[in-house]
């Protein structure tokens, strides 16, 4: 779960890696483990404490898919982008999901409910295209099935 940035805790995390700029990737992973994402404040503090420019840190954050810069949603929808799923239409399915959620990959819907992420093979190639929602894998997902799955996980938030 995403929690608010705390400069004291951030300093502790950075010190665990001896403030070494060459350990930037490990520092960023530690931030994602702690906060669920790497905020703009975190990027600023990491850059200052590792004696790097913000552009350096931004460059690494944007290079790796694991480092999201916005808080994760309550649910994560991962659409497989690997070969077997692509051959069965996962790109079109991704475009459909982006339209439905009004976001692009690596982002979270405005209501904070759903994050959309790529994944590279879910071990379900025989039933492609495959999608994982939270911890559950679904096979042979078309646009209609994806809509139902997303609506169901959004509905599960209702009191
Ligand atoms: S390629 Fe998508 S599940 Fe293997």
Short mmCIF file of N, CA and C and ligand atoms in Angstrom, two decimals, residues 80-86 119-126 128-130, ligand 1:
data_model
loop_
_atom_site.label_atom_id
_atom_site.label_comp_id
_atom_site.label_asym_id
_atom_site.label_seq_id
_atom_site.Cartn_x
_atom_site.Cartn_y
_atom_site.Cartn_z
N UNK A 80 -0.66 -9.50 -20.39
CA UNK A 80 0.56 -10.11 -20.92
C UNK A 80 0.90 -9.52 -22.29
N UNK A 81 2.18 -9.13 -22.42
CA UNK A 81 2.65 -8.52 -23.67
C UNK A 81 3.64 -9.44 -24.38
N UNK A 82 3.81 -10.66 -23.90
CA UNK A 82 4.79 -11.56 -24.52
C UNK A 82 4.22 -12.16 -25.80
N UNK A 83 5.08 -12.88 -26.52
CA UNK A 83 4.80 -13.26 -27.91
C UNK A 83 3.48 -13.99 -28.14
N UNK A 84 3.25 -15.06 -27.37
CA UNK A 84 2.04 -15.87 -27.62
C UNK A 84 0.79 -15.03 -27.42
N UNK A 85 0.80 -14.19 -26.39
CA UNK A 85 -0.38 -13.35 -26.13
C UNK A 85 -0.51 -12.25 -27.17
N UNK A 86 0.62 -11.70 -27.61
CA UNK A 86 0.56 -10.69 -28.68
C UNK A 86 -0.05 -11.28 -29.93
N UNK A 119 2.91 -7.29 -18.36
CA UNK A 119 3.63 -8.41 -17.76
C UNK A 119 4.14 -9.25 -18.93
N UNK A 120 5.23 -9.95 -18.73
CA UNK A 120 5.85 -10.66 -19.86
C UNK A 120 5.83 -12.16 -19.60
N UNK A 121 4.72 -12.77 -19.89
CA UNK A 121 4.37 -14.18 -19.77
C UNK A 121 3.93 -14.54 -18.37
N UNK A 122 2.73 -15.07 -18.32
CA UNK A 122 2.12 -15.51 -17.05
C UNK A 122 2.11 -17.03 -16.97
N UNK A 123 2.81 -17.69 -17.90
CA UNK A 123 2.83 -19.15 -17.90
C UNK A 123 1.48 -19.73 -18.33
N UNK A 124 0.70 -18.95 -19.03
CA UNK A 124 -0.64 -19.36 -19.42
C UNK A 124 -0.80 -19.22 -20.95
N UNK A 125 0.32 -19.45 -21.65
CA UNK A 125 0.37 -19.17 -23.10
C UNK A 125 -0.67 -19.97 -23.88
N UNK A 126 -0.99 -21.18 -23.42
CA UNK A 126 -1.97 -22.01 -24.15
C UNK A 126 -3.35 -21.38 -24.14
N UNK A 128 -3.93 -17.94 -24.24
CA UNK A 128 -3.69 -16.52 -24.46
C UNK A 128 -4.87 -15.87 -25.22
N UNK A 129 -5.06 -14.57 -25.12
CA UNK A 129 -4.27 -13.68 -24.29
C UNK A 129 -4.60 -13.81 -22.81
N UNK A 130 -3.56 -13.68 -22.00
CA UNK A 130 -3.73 -13.87 -20.56
C UNK A 130 -3.65 -12.55 -19.82
S1 LIG B 1 2.94 -15.30 -23.53
FE1 LIG B 1 1.29 -14.57 -22.36
S2 LIG B 1 1.04 -16.07 -20.83
FE2 LIG B 1 2.81 -16.70 -21.90
#
